[in-house]
Short mmCIF file of C-alpha atoms in Angstrom, two decimals:
data_model
loop_
_atom_site.label_atom_id
_atom_site.label_comp_id
_atom_site.label_asym_id
_atom_site.label_seq_id
_atom_site.Cartn_x
_atom_site.Cartn_y
_atom_site.Cartn_z
CA MET A 298 -53.38 -121.68 104.35
CA ALA A 299 -49.71 -121.33 104.53
CA ASP A 300 -48.08 -119.61 107.53
CA PRO A 301 -47.17 -116.25 106.27
CA ASP A 302 -44.59 -115.67 108.85
CA LEU A 303 -40.94 -115.48 108.14
CA SER A 304 -40.27 -119.31 108.90
CA SER A 305 -41.68 -119.77 105.47
CA PRO A 306 -38.75 -120.83 103.20
CA LEU A 307 -37.89 -118.40 100.59
CA ILE A 308 -35.93 -120.24 98.30
CA THR A 309 -36.36 -121.65 94.77
CA SER A 310 -37.54 -123.08 91.61
CA ASP A 311 -40.12 -117.20 81.36
CA GLU A 312 -40.44 -113.74 80.90
CA VAL A 313 -38.28 -110.80 80.21
CA SER A 314 -37.03 -110.72 83.69
CA ILE A 315 -36.15 -113.47 85.76
CA SER A 316 -34.07 -114.17 89.02
CA ILE A 317 -31.05 -116.31 89.98
CA ASP A 318 -30.60 -118.64 92.73
CA VAL A 319 -27.15 -120.06 93.27
CA ASP A 320 -25.43 -121.99 96.13
CA ASP A 321 -23.47 -119.13 97.82
CA GLY A 322 -22.24 -121.34 100.61
CA GLU A 323 -25.07 -120.59 103.03
CA ASP A 324 -27.47 -123.37 104.12
CA SER A 325 -30.73 -121.97 102.92
CA ARG A 326 -32.74 -125.26 103.44
CA LEU A 327 -35.40 -125.58 105.96
CA ASP A 328 -34.42 -126.51 109.49
CA THR A 329 -35.66 -130.09 109.20
CA PRO A 330 -33.94 -133.10 110.48
CA ALA A 331 -32.10 -135.26 107.84
CA VAL A 332 -33.67 -138.47 107.80
CA GLU A 333 -30.75 -141.06 107.27
CA ASN A 334 -31.65 -144.67 106.19
CA GLN A 335 -28.86 -147.13 106.37
CA ASP A 336 -30.90 -150.33 105.83
CA PRO A 337 -31.46 -151.10 101.98
CA THR A 338 -34.22 -153.52 102.65
CA ASN A 339 -36.25 -150.50 104.23
CA PRO A 340 -36.78 -148.22 101.39
CA PHE A 341 -39.40 -146.01 103.32
CA GLY A 342 -37.07 -145.10 106.22
CA ASP A 343 -38.03 -145.07 109.64
CA ALA A 344 -39.59 -141.71 109.64
CA GLU A 345 -43.28 -140.76 108.62
CA LEU A 346 -43.99 -138.53 105.97
CA PRO A 347 -44.66 -134.91 107.27
CA ILE A 348 -48.40 -133.95 107.12
CA LEU A 349 -48.38 -130.43 105.44
CA CYS A 350 -51.75 -128.67 104.92
CA PRO A 351 -51.97 -127.49 101.46
CA THR A 352 -52.35 -123.87 101.11
CA THR A 353 -55.67 -122.36 99.58
CA VAL A 354 -54.26 -119.33 97.98
CA ASP A 355 -53.71 -119.59 94.08
CA PRO A 356 -51.00 -116.92 93.45
CA PHE A 357 -51.39 -117.13 89.90
CA ARG A 358 -54.96 -117.14 88.81
CA ASN A 359 -56.35 -114.08 86.90
CA ASP A 360 -59.80 -113.53 88.27
CA THR A 361 -61.18 -112.05 84.96
CA PRO A 362 -59.58 -114.27 82.13
CA GLY A 363 -62.86 -113.42 79.90
CA VAL A 364 -65.39 -110.65 79.47
CA LEU A 365 -67.70 -110.91 82.42
CA GLY A 366 -71.06 -109.02 82.66
CA LEU A 367 -72.93 -106.48 80.35
CA TYR A 368 -71.02 -103.57 81.60
CA GLU A 369 -67.73 -104.89 80.24
CA ALA A 370 -69.34 -105.96 76.90
CA ILE A 371 -70.67 -102.27 76.60
CA LYS A 372 -67.29 -100.90 77.49
CA ILE A 373 -65.58 -102.95 74.86
CA VAL A 374 -67.88 -101.93 72.26
CA ILE A 375 -67.62 -98.16 73.25
CA CYS A 376 -63.76 -98.30 73.64
CA PHE A 377 -63.02 -100.29 70.35
CA PRO A 378 -62.38 -97.25 68.15
CA VAL A 379 -60.12 -95.82 70.92
CA ALA A 380 -58.50 -99.30 70.97
CA LEU A 381 -57.61 -98.91 67.43
CA VAL A 382 -55.95 -95.55 67.87
CA ARG A 383 -54.10 -96.78 70.85
CA LEU A 384 -53.11 -99.76 68.83
CA VAL A 385 -51.38 -97.32 66.20
CA LEU A 386 -49.62 -95.28 69.09
CA PHE A 387 -48.44 -98.59 70.39
CA GLY A 388 -46.89 -99.52 67.11
CA VAL A 389 -45.53 -96.13 66.34
CA SER A 390 -43.78 -95.84 69.80
CA LEU A 391 -42.48 -99.47 69.55
CA ALA A 392 -41.17 -98.55 66.02
CA VAL A 393 -39.56 -95.14 66.87
CA GLY A 394 -38.15 -96.60 70.22
CA TYR A 395 -36.70 -99.72 68.31
CA LEU A 396 -34.84 -97.28 65.70
CA ALA A 397 -33.54 -94.93 68.50
CA THR A 398 -32.18 -97.95 70.26
CA LYS A 399 -30.44 -99.38 67.00
CA VAL A 400 -28.70 -95.80 66.66
CA ALA A 401 -27.65 -96.01 70.13
CA LEU A 402 -26.17 -99.36 70.06
CA ALA A 403 -24.44 -98.77 66.46
CA GLY A 404 -20.89 -99.52 66.72
CA TRP A 405 -20.85 -100.16 70.42
CA ARG A 406 -18.63 -103.23 70.94
CA ASP A 407 -17.23 -102.72 74.65
CA ARG A 408 -20.32 -104.06 76.26
CA GLN A 409 -18.31 -104.87 79.56
CA ASN A 410 -18.26 -101.35 80.61
CA PRO A 411 -21.00 -98.74 80.96
CA MET A 412 -22.71 -97.32 77.86
CA PRO A 413 -21.23 -93.85 76.99
CA GLN A 414 -23.22 -90.91 77.88
CA TRP A 415 -23.84 -89.93 74.50
CA ARG A 416 -25.64 -93.22 73.72
CA CYS A 417 -27.52 -92.99 76.97
CA ARG A 418 -28.74 -89.63 75.93
CA ILE A 419 -30.39 -91.25 72.75
CA MET A 420 -31.91 -93.97 74.76
CA TRP A 421 -34.08 -91.13 76.20
CA VAL A 422 -35.84 -91.29 73.11
CA THR A 423 -36.62 -94.68 73.70
CA ARG A 424 -37.78 -94.11 77.26
CA PHE A 425 -40.13 -91.51 76.08
CA CYS A 426 -41.62 -93.98 73.78
CA THR A 427 -42.06 -96.57 76.42
CA ARG A 428 -44.15 -93.83 78.21
CA CYS A 429 -46.19 -93.52 75.13
CA ILE A 430 -46.66 -97.20 75.04
CA LEU A 431 -48.01 -97.17 78.75
CA PHE A 432 -50.29 -94.32 77.76
CA SER A 433 -51.56 -96.62 74.80
CA PHE A 434 -52.33 -99.21 77.38
CA GLY A 435 -54.46 -97.03 79.23
CA TYR A 436 -52.00 -95.89 81.78
CA GLN A 437 -52.74 -92.11 81.28
CA TRP A 438 -51.28 -91.37 84.71
CA ILE A 439 -49.49 -93.62 87.23
CA ARG A 440 -49.83 -92.88 91.08
CA ARG A 441 -46.19 -92.73 92.69
CA LYS A 442 -45.65 -92.84 96.54
CA GLY A 443 -42.16 -92.33 97.83
CA LYS A 444 -39.08 -91.84 95.72
CA PRO A 445 -36.24 -93.98 94.13
CA ALA A 446 -33.11 -94.05 96.29
CA ARG A 447 -30.14 -92.68 94.82
CA ARG A 448 -28.27 -95.30 93.08
CA GLU A 449 -25.28 -95.25 95.42
CA VAL A 450 -27.47 -95.70 98.29
CA ALA A 451 -29.57 -98.87 96.84
CA PRO A 452 -27.80 -100.00 93.68
CA ILE A 453 -30.25 -102.98 93.40
CA VAL A 454 -34.10 -102.72 93.12
CA VAL A 455 -36.36 -105.41 93.66
CA SER A 456 -40.30 -105.49 92.84
CA ASN A 457 -43.31 -107.73 92.93
CA HIS A 458 -44.16 -108.97 89.51
CA VAL A 459 -47.68 -109.01 88.31
CA SER A 460 -47.73 -108.05 84.55
CA TYR A 461 -45.59 -107.30 81.80
CA ILE A 462 -46.32 -103.81 82.42
CA GLU A 463 -43.80 -103.37 85.33
CA PRO A 464 -40.53 -103.78 83.05
CA ILE A 465 -42.22 -101.21 80.61
CA PHE A 466 -42.47 -98.81 83.49
CA TYR A 467 -39.26 -99.41 85.20
CA PHE A 468 -37.50 -98.83 81.94
CA TYR A 469 -38.98 -95.39 81.55
CA GLU A 470 -38.57 -94.38 85.31
CA LEU A 471 -35.29 -95.94 86.04
CA SER A 472 -33.61 -97.17 83.02
CA PRO A 473 -32.07 -100.26 85.05
CA THR A 474 -29.86 -103.12 84.00
CA ILE A 475 -32.15 -106.41 84.35
CA VAL A 476 -31.53 -109.85 84.31
CA ALA A 477 -32.87 -111.95 81.50
CA SER A 478 -32.98 -115.30 79.78
CA GLU A 479 -30.50 -115.73 77.25
CA SER A 480 -33.36 -116.82 74.72
CA HIS A 481 -34.67 -113.19 75.03
CA ASP A 482 -31.65 -111.84 73.19
CA SER A 483 -33.18 -113.20 70.09
CA LEU A 484 -36.76 -111.69 70.24
CA PRO A 485 -37.66 -109.00 67.79
CA VAL A 486 -37.47 -105.50 68.80
CA VAL A 487 -37.65 -106.61 72.66
CA GLY A 488 -34.16 -108.19 72.37
CA THR A 489 -32.41 -104.96 71.04
CA ILE A 490 -33.98 -102.79 73.59
CA ILE A 491 -32.93 -105.11 76.55
CA ARG A 492 -29.29 -105.34 75.04
CA ALA A 493 -29.32 -101.51 75.40
CA MET A 494 -30.15 -101.82 79.10
CA GLN A 495 -26.79 -103.69 79.36
CA VAL A 496 -28.81 -106.71 80.47
CA ILE A 497 -27.20 -109.75 82.23
CA TYR A 498 -28.14 -112.81 80.53
CA VAL A 499 -28.52 -116.14 82.05
CA ASN A 500 -29.51 -119.71 81.46
CA ARG A 501 -31.92 -120.70 84.31
CA LEU A 502 -31.27 -124.34 83.74
CA SER A 503 -27.42 -123.99 83.94
CA GLN A 504 -25.67 -123.90 87.47
CA ALA A 505 -22.71 -122.40 85.83
CA SER A 506 -24.76 -119.73 83.97
CA ARG A 507 -26.27 -118.68 87.33
CA LYS A 508 -23.19 -118.29 89.19
CA ASP A 509 -21.83 -116.15 86.37
CA ALA A 510 -24.82 -113.91 86.61
CA VAL A 511 -24.41 -113.38 90.13
CA HIS A 512 -20.82 -112.33 89.72
CA GLU A 513 -22.07 -109.98 86.91
CA ILE A 514 -24.82 -108.62 89.57
CA LYS A 515 -21.93 -108.06 92.12
CA ARG A 516 -19.35 -106.29 89.35
CA LYS A 517 -22.16 -104.08 88.34
CA ALA A 518 -23.72 -103.14 91.45
CA SER A 519 -20.14 -102.15 93.05
CA CYS A 520 -19.83 -99.61 90.09
CA ASP A 521 -21.77 -96.39 90.34
CA ARG A 522 -21.33 -95.82 86.43
CA PHE A 523 -23.55 -98.72 85.75
CA PRO A 524 -27.36 -98.37 85.94
CA ARG A 525 -28.91 -99.51 89.04
CA LEU A 526 -29.88 -103.28 88.68
CA LEU A 527 -33.60 -104.31 88.68
CA LEU A 528 -34.80 -107.90 89.57
CA PHE A 529 -37.98 -109.62 90.12
CA PRO A 530 -37.10 -112.21 92.81
CA GLU A 531 -40.36 -114.09 92.72
CA GLY A 532 -39.00 -115.14 89.23
CA THR A 533 -42.40 -115.19 87.48
CA THR A 534 -45.79 -113.10 87.59
CA THR A 535 -48.41 -113.58 90.06
CA ASN A 536 -51.77 -111.87 90.51
CA GLY A 537 -50.70 -109.79 93.41
CA LYS A 538 -52.62 -111.49 95.83
CA ALA A 539 -49.56 -113.19 97.50
CA ILE A 540 -45.91 -112.86 97.62
CA ILE A 541 -44.31 -116.07 96.62
CA SER A 542 -40.93 -117.59 97.35
CA PHE A 543 -37.69 -115.22 96.71
CA GLN A 544 -34.98 -116.45 94.59
CA LEU A 545 -31.55 -115.25 95.99
CA GLY A 546 -29.82 -113.56 93.07
CA ALA A 547 -30.76 -110.21 94.13
CA PHE A 548 -29.59 -110.74 97.75
CA ILE A 549 -26.28 -112.68 97.70
CA PRO A 550 -24.16 -109.38 96.71
CA GLY A 551 -25.11 -108.14 100.14
CA TYR A 552 -25.82 -104.54 98.92
CA PRO A 553 -28.54 -102.49 100.32
CA ILE A 554 -32.10 -103.11 98.64
CA GLN A 555 -34.84 -100.70 97.99
CA PRO A 556 -38.14 -102.70 97.55
CA VAL A 557 -40.78 -101.42 95.18
CA VAL A 558 -44.36 -102.30 95.56
CA VAL A 559 -46.65 -102.21 92.41
CA ARG A 560 -50.51 -102.52 92.74
CA TYR A 561 -53.31 -102.64 90.07
CA PRO A 562 -56.54 -101.50 91.65
CA HIS A 563 -59.33 -102.67 89.81
CA VAL A 564 -63.10 -103.93 89.98
CA HIS A 565 -64.17 -105.44 86.47
CA PHE A 566 -60.57 -106.20 84.83
CA ASP A 567 -57.60 -107.95 86.60
CA GLN A 568 -54.58 -106.80 84.81
CA SER A 569 -52.26 -109.55 86.24
CA TRP A 570 -50.69 -111.88 83.59
CA GLY A 571 -51.78 -115.35 84.98
CA ASN A 572 -54.33 -117.87 83.03
CA ILE A 573 -54.93 -115.52 80.40
CA SER A 574 -53.03 -115.17 76.97
CA LEU A 575 -50.81 -112.28 76.17
CA LEU A 576 -53.08 -110.91 73.21
CA MET A 577 -56.17 -111.26 75.36
CA LEU A 578 -54.58 -109.32 78.12
CA MET A 579 -53.31 -106.48 75.50
CA PHE A 580 -56.91 -106.51 74.12
CA ARG A 581 -58.51 -106.02 77.40
CA MET A 582 -56.18 -103.26 78.33
CA PHE A 583 -56.88 -101.34 75.05
CA THR A 584 -60.38 -101.38 75.70
CA GLN A 585 -60.42 -99.76 78.92
CA PHE A 586 -61.28 -96.28 79.88
CA HIS A 587 -58.38 -95.92 82.20
CA ASN A 588 -56.08 -98.74 83.85
CA PHE A 589 -55.07 -98.02 87.32
CA MET A 590 -51.34 -98.45 88.52
CA GLU A 591 -49.74 -97.47 91.90
CA VAL A 592 -46.10 -97.34 92.53
CA GLU A 593 -44.77 -97.22 95.99
CA TYR A 594 -40.90 -97.03 96.88
CA LEU A 595 -40.30 -98.65 100.23
CA PRO A 596 -37.45 -97.67 102.31
CA VAL A 597 -34.13 -99.17 101.72
CA ILE A 598 -33.30 -102.21 103.34
CA TYR A 599 -29.66 -102.57 104.69
CA PRO A 600 -27.96 -105.82 105.36
CA ASN A 601 -26.51 -106.07 108.87
CA ASP A 602 -22.69 -106.54 109.13
CA ASN A 603 -23.36 -110.20 110.05
CA GLN A 604 -25.96 -110.72 107.62
CA LYS A 605 -23.98 -109.41 104.56
CA GLN A 606 -23.18 -113.05 103.34
CA ASN A 607 -26.43 -114.23 104.36
CA ALA A 608 -28.91 -114.07 101.45
CA VAL A 609 -31.79 -115.86 102.94
CA ARG A 610 -32.01 -113.50 105.73
CA LEU A 611 -32.16 -110.40 103.48
CA SER A 612 -34.54 -112.10 101.12
CA GLN A 613 -37.05 -112.49 103.98
CA LYS A 614 -36.56 -109.29 105.22
CA THR A 615 -37.33 -107.61 102.04
CA SER A 616 -40.35 -110.14 100.99
CA HIS A 617 -41.76 -109.18 104.49
CA ALA A 618 -41.46 -105.50 103.62
CA ILE A 619 -43.16 -106.07 100.31
CA ALA A 620 -45.83 -108.22 101.69
CA ALA A 621 -46.68 -106.07 104.58
CA SER A 622 -47.02 -103.22 102.24
CA LEU A 623 -49.25 -105.10 99.79
CA ASN A 624 -51.27 -106.53 102.80
CA VAL A 625 -50.96 -109.98 101.54
CA VAL A 626 -49.68 -113.35 102.70
CA GLN A 627 -46.43 -114.90 101.95
CA THR A 628 -46.45 -118.57 100.42
CA SER A 629 -43.80 -121.19 99.42
CA HIS A 630 -45.07 -121.16 95.88
CA SER A 631 -42.33 -120.81 93.16
CA TYR A 632 -41.87 -120.90 89.33
CA GLY A 633 -42.00 -124.60 89.83
CA ASP A 634 -45.73 -124.58 90.92
CA LEU A 635 -46.57 -122.37 87.81
CA MET A 636 -44.98 -125.33 85.72
CA LEU A 637 -47.01 -127.76 87.56
CA LEU A 638 -50.11 -125.52 87.05
CA ASN A 639 -49.46 -125.33 83.19
CA LYS A 640 -48.80 -129.06 83.05
CA ALA A 641 -51.83 -130.01 84.63
CA SER A 642 -53.99 -127.63 82.27
CA GLU A 643 -51.95 -129.26 79.33
CA LEU A 644 -53.19 -132.89 80.87
CA LYS A 645 -56.53 -131.45 80.90
CA LEU A 646 -56.79 -132.38 84.61
CA GLU A 647 -59.95 -130.65 86.39
CA ASN A 648 -59.05 -127.94 88.73
CA PRO A 649 -55.37 -127.61 87.88
CA SER A 650 -54.68 -125.49 91.05
CA ASN A 651 -55.18 -128.77 92.97
CA TYR A 652 -51.79 -129.65 91.76
CA MET A 653 -49.45 -126.77 93.19
CA VAL A 654 -47.44 -128.17 96.05
CA GLU A 655 -45.46 -125.05 97.06
CA MET A 656 -42.44 -126.08 95.16
CA ALA A 657 -39.88 -124.04 97.25
CA LYS A 658 -40.96 -125.98 100.35
CA VAL A 659 -40.86 -129.38 98.66
CA GLU A 660 -37.38 -128.58 97.14
CA SER A 661 -36.14 -127.68 100.55
CA LEU A 662 -37.48 -130.73 102.31
CA PHE A 663 -36.68 -133.22 99.50
CA HIS A 664 -34.31 -131.46 97.01
CA VAL A 665 -36.59 -132.22 94.19
CA SER A 666 -36.13 -130.17 91.03
CA ASN A 667 -38.99 -128.51 89.08
CA SER A 668 -38.67 -131.09 86.09
CA GLU A 669 -38.81 -133.93 88.43
CA ALA A 670 -42.08 -132.88 89.77
CA VAL A 671 -43.45 -132.21 86.54
CA ARG A 672 -42.57 -135.91 85.59
CA TYR A 673 -44.29 -137.14 88.87
CA LEU A 674 -47.26 -135.18 87.81
CA GLU A 675 -47.53 -136.91 84.42
CA THR A 676 -47.37 -140.40 86.28
CA PHE A 677 -50.21 -139.27 88.86
CA SER A 678 -52.33 -137.84 86.05
CA SER A 679 -52.38 -141.41 84.37
CA MET A 680 -53.86 -142.60 87.64
CA ASN A 681 -57.23 -140.95 86.67
CA PRO A 682 -57.60 -138.39 89.67
CA ASP A 683 -61.08 -137.23 90.26
CA SER A 684 -62.30 -133.66 90.34
CA SER A 685 -60.66 -132.79 93.79
CA GLY A 686 -57.42 -134.27 92.67
CA ARG A 687 -57.58 -137.69 94.66
CA VAL A 688 -56.37 -140.97 93.30
CA THR A 689 -57.96 -144.27 94.62
CA LEU A 690 -56.04 -147.36 95.67
CA HIS A 691 -57.43 -149.15 92.48
CA ASN A 692 -56.10 -146.65 90.13
CA PHE A 693 -52.92 -146.33 91.74
CA LEU A 694 -52.13 -150.06 91.58
CA ARG A 695 -53.33 -150.12 87.92
CA VAL A 696 -50.76 -147.63 86.84
CA LEU A 697 -47.73 -149.17 88.86
CA LYS A 698 -48.71 -152.61 87.47
CA LEU A 699 -49.54 -153.96 91.04
CA LYS A 700 -52.19 -156.21 92.25
CA PRO A 701 -54.08 -156.00 95.79
CA CYS A 702 -51.83 -157.65 98.17
CA THR A 703 -50.45 -156.74 101.59
CA LEU A 704 -47.43 -155.22 100.33
CA SER A 705 -49.22 -153.00 97.67
CA LYS A 706 -51.52 -151.86 100.35
CA GLU A 707 -48.54 -150.79 102.67
CA ILE A 708 -47.12 -149.04 99.83
CA PHE A 709 -50.46 -147.05 99.23
CA GLY A 710 -50.83 -146.54 103.02
CA PHE A 711 -47.34 -145.30 103.38
CA ILE A 712 -48.49 -142.43 100.89
CA ASP A 713 -51.84 -141.95 102.52
CA VAL A 714 -50.72 -140.25 105.75
CA GLU A 715 -54.41 -138.79 106.32
CA LYS A 716 -55.75 -142.56 105.99
CA THR A 717 -58.77 -141.33 103.88
CA GLY A 718 -58.33 -144.04 101.28
CA SER A 719 -57.01 -141.93 98.44
CA ILE A 720 -54.05 -139.86 98.03
CA THR A 721 -53.43 -136.17 96.50
CA PHE A 722 -50.61 -135.20 94.22
CA ARG A 723 -48.87 -133.38 96.99
CA GLN A 724 -48.85 -136.98 99.05
CA PHE A 725 -47.51 -138.81 95.94
CA LEU A 726 -44.85 -136.39 95.40
CA PHE A 727 -43.74 -136.18 98.94
CA ALA A 728 -43.68 -139.98 99.23
CA SER A 729 -41.74 -140.66 95.82
CA ALA A 730 -39.22 -137.74 96.63
CA HIS A 731 -38.97 -139.18 100.24
CA VAL A 732 -38.06 -142.50 98.94
CA SER A 733 -35.89 -141.63 96.04
CA THR A 734 -33.72 -139.26 98.35
CA GLN A 735 -32.83 -141.91 100.94
CA PRO A 736 -29.15 -142.27 101.10
CA LEU A 737 -28.93 -145.92 99.83
CA PHE A 738 -31.76 -145.54 97.31
CA GLN A 739 -29.24 -145.76 94.13
CA GLN A 740 -27.40 -148.68 96.00
CA THR A 741 -30.73 -150.58 96.67
CA CYS A 742 -31.81 -150.34 93.16
CA GLU A 743 -28.45 -151.65 91.63
CA LEU A 744 -28.47 -154.57 94.17
CA SER A 745 -32.11 -155.52 93.18
CA PHE A 746 -31.05 -155.54 89.72
CA SER A 747 -28.10 -157.60 90.31
CA HIS A 748 -30.44 -160.21 92.40
CA CYS A 749 -33.12 -160.19 89.52
CA ASP A 750 -30.42 -160.65 86.94
CA ALA A 751 -29.87 -164.53 87.90
CA ASP A 752 -27.73 -165.51 85.11
CA GLY A 753 -25.64 -162.58 85.02
CA ASP A 754 -25.91 -161.66 81.25
CA GLY A 755 -26.70 -157.97 81.90
CA TYR A 756 -30.52 -158.34 81.23
CA ILE A 757 -33.46 -159.66 83.39
CA SER A 758 -35.78 -161.96 81.51
CA ILE A 759 -39.57 -162.34 82.10
CA GLN A 760 -38.98 -165.65 83.68
CA GLU A 761 -36.21 -164.13 86.19
CA LEU A 762 -38.55 -161.14 86.81
CA GLY A 763 -41.48 -163.60 87.85
CA ASP A 764 -38.94 -165.63 90.03
CA VAL A 765 -38.23 -162.65 91.97
CA LEU A 766 -41.62 -161.20 92.27
CA LYS A 767 -43.54 -164.17 93.20
CA PRO A 768 -42.23 -164.61 96.88
CA THR A 769 -43.33 -160.96 97.58
CA ILE A 770 -46.35 -160.66 95.64
CA PRO A 771 -48.54 -163.98 95.87
CA ASN A 772 -50.47 -165.51 93.21
CA LEU A 773 -49.26 -163.60 90.16
CA ASN A 774 -50.20 -164.50 86.90
CA LYS A 775 -48.47 -164.52 83.63
CA ASP A 776 -50.46 -161.25 82.54
CA GLU A 777 -49.52 -159.49 85.84
CA ILE A 778 -45.84 -160.64 85.41
CA GLN A 779 -45.93 -159.32 81.84
CA GLY A 780 -47.51 -156.00 82.90
CA MET A 781 -44.53 -155.24 85.28
CA TYR A 782 -42.18 -156.46 82.90
CA SER A 783 -43.49 -154.02 80.10
CA LEU A 784 -43.28 -151.02 82.76
CA LEU A 785 -39.81 -151.86 83.78
CA ASP A 786 -38.74 -152.14 79.92
CA GLU A 787 -38.34 -148.31 79.51
CA ASP A 788 -37.02 -148.53 75.82
CA LYS A 789 -39.40 -151.36 74.83
CA ASP A 790 -36.94 -153.63 73.21
CA GLN A 791 -38.48 -156.68 74.87
CA ARG A 792 -35.56 -156.91 77.49
CA ILE A 793 -34.72 -155.05 80.89
CA SER A 794 -31.38 -153.75 80.67
CA LYS A 795 -29.67 -152.09 83.99
CA ASN A 796 -30.27 -148.74 82.54
CA ASP A 797 -34.28 -149.54 81.90
CA PHE A 798 -34.45 -150.70 85.30
CA LEU A 799 -32.66 -147.85 87.22
CA SER A 800 -34.66 -145.34 84.86
CA CYS A 801 -37.84 -146.94 85.85
CA LEU A 802 -37.10 -146.95 89.44
CA ARG A 803 -35.91 -143.28 89.35
CA ARG A 804 -39.39 -142.34 87.50
CA ASN A 805 -41.40 -144.52 90.08
CA PRO A 806 -39.20 -144.89 93.09
CA LEU A 807 -41.89 -146.53 95.07
CA LEU A 808 -41.55 -149.61 93.09
CA ILE A 809 -38.35 -150.28 95.00
CA ALA A 810 -40.72 -151.46 97.80
CA ILE A 811 -41.32 -154.63 95.78
CA PHE A 812 -37.78 -155.59 95.44
CA ALA A 813 -36.17 -154.53 98.78
CA PRO A 814 -37.59 -157.24 100.81
CA ILE A 815 -35.79 -159.72 98.47
CA LEU A 816 -32.50 -158.24 99.50
CA ALA A 817 -33.31 -159.24 103.19
CA THR A 818 -33.16 -163.03 102.25
CA THR A 819 -29.66 -162.58 100.38
#
């Protein structure tokens, strides 16, 4: 299990609310020594890969994705007529709230300044409707502990994120400004309502957009005329059994933070939005006698004078407070692990949770993005992993078009740090990322292409490739050379250009090991 203490990295990785992580000038990486490899003929570097024990925690799994047991089945039958009434209440409340919001927004052009008070008073109609929506979902009463701090005391509120229910509750309770993806502006009904919350939009794939969002957070937090700001720093929903890594957008401004904890006590129905569809989750909520929800406002956390610019320390302090209140562990999972989990499910791999790697830790160690990790998973899935998520030497060599030899076994042995004769996705990802982030990786790839392109025409022919590979991989036959040629020919135009070659090695960085020894002789 991952170490839950404060040494765990708390840095990055769609729902209505997301968090932002930008480079604020502080080094938020793990304190791990940089591995410098200045020898292009040794692509693996001199250091061994770290052996990090995988966590057994799955922070995204819903424990009751289906109807389990006779009691639940009978309850659904009994509550079905009630569910129809709740559905009508939900629809009417949503429609009235939408119309009230349209009226509040009508003719309002100055979106850079706080919403005028008379428009805010109209929004009370929408807030009342959101309470009716919570009632329709079975939250007839909600237990609260503690009180929200005054806006001038704590302009930023952060919360754990378990379900789509929390944004609805916070809109009713606090009417805050939230941070949301640009794509949500076009959502029917929801887009209009979050627009009235003076939302801060962000494109999480754009560094410039993330920085602009943080500047907006600073601007609005500094002005008491704006609503307080609400962020879910985990960046996605979890099952509430762990606190995953925090993104830094809420903490970079250096303002006091009020953490809020949300719990959903249950026995038969897990209300978390995990591996369950939205429609199924709504149906299950409609067909419960009552859904329990507890909200606890924790004491305000003030940044120390010497920590105002250190978002990492403030996020650690906040996440620890939330985890301690929930009595759960902290892990280094992030939104990237959810992407891997969904991709593993899409690829129909057995036990998709085997392919989560605690992406915040991986990103900190190797600077691997979420999209790169997903691409590595696609490659690994083609190696036919077994039910435990492990790949044998045979399948590893098959996908990389290598034959059993001393060099190919050395490559596999470099990945297999536990020397079990099989590798996991975590080990494959670590090894691939380690090689691709070596200082001279790009230069080694370009030198390798130049050496293979013997006639200098800008392309590698199958004859040239065979001449290069035969000294490092003995007894290669024509079919084996053709297999490697096809792998390197990314655009499948029957010739390997420099772009093909570099693109293939970026996708399969371990293959540089078959070219690097050639450079030692030149």
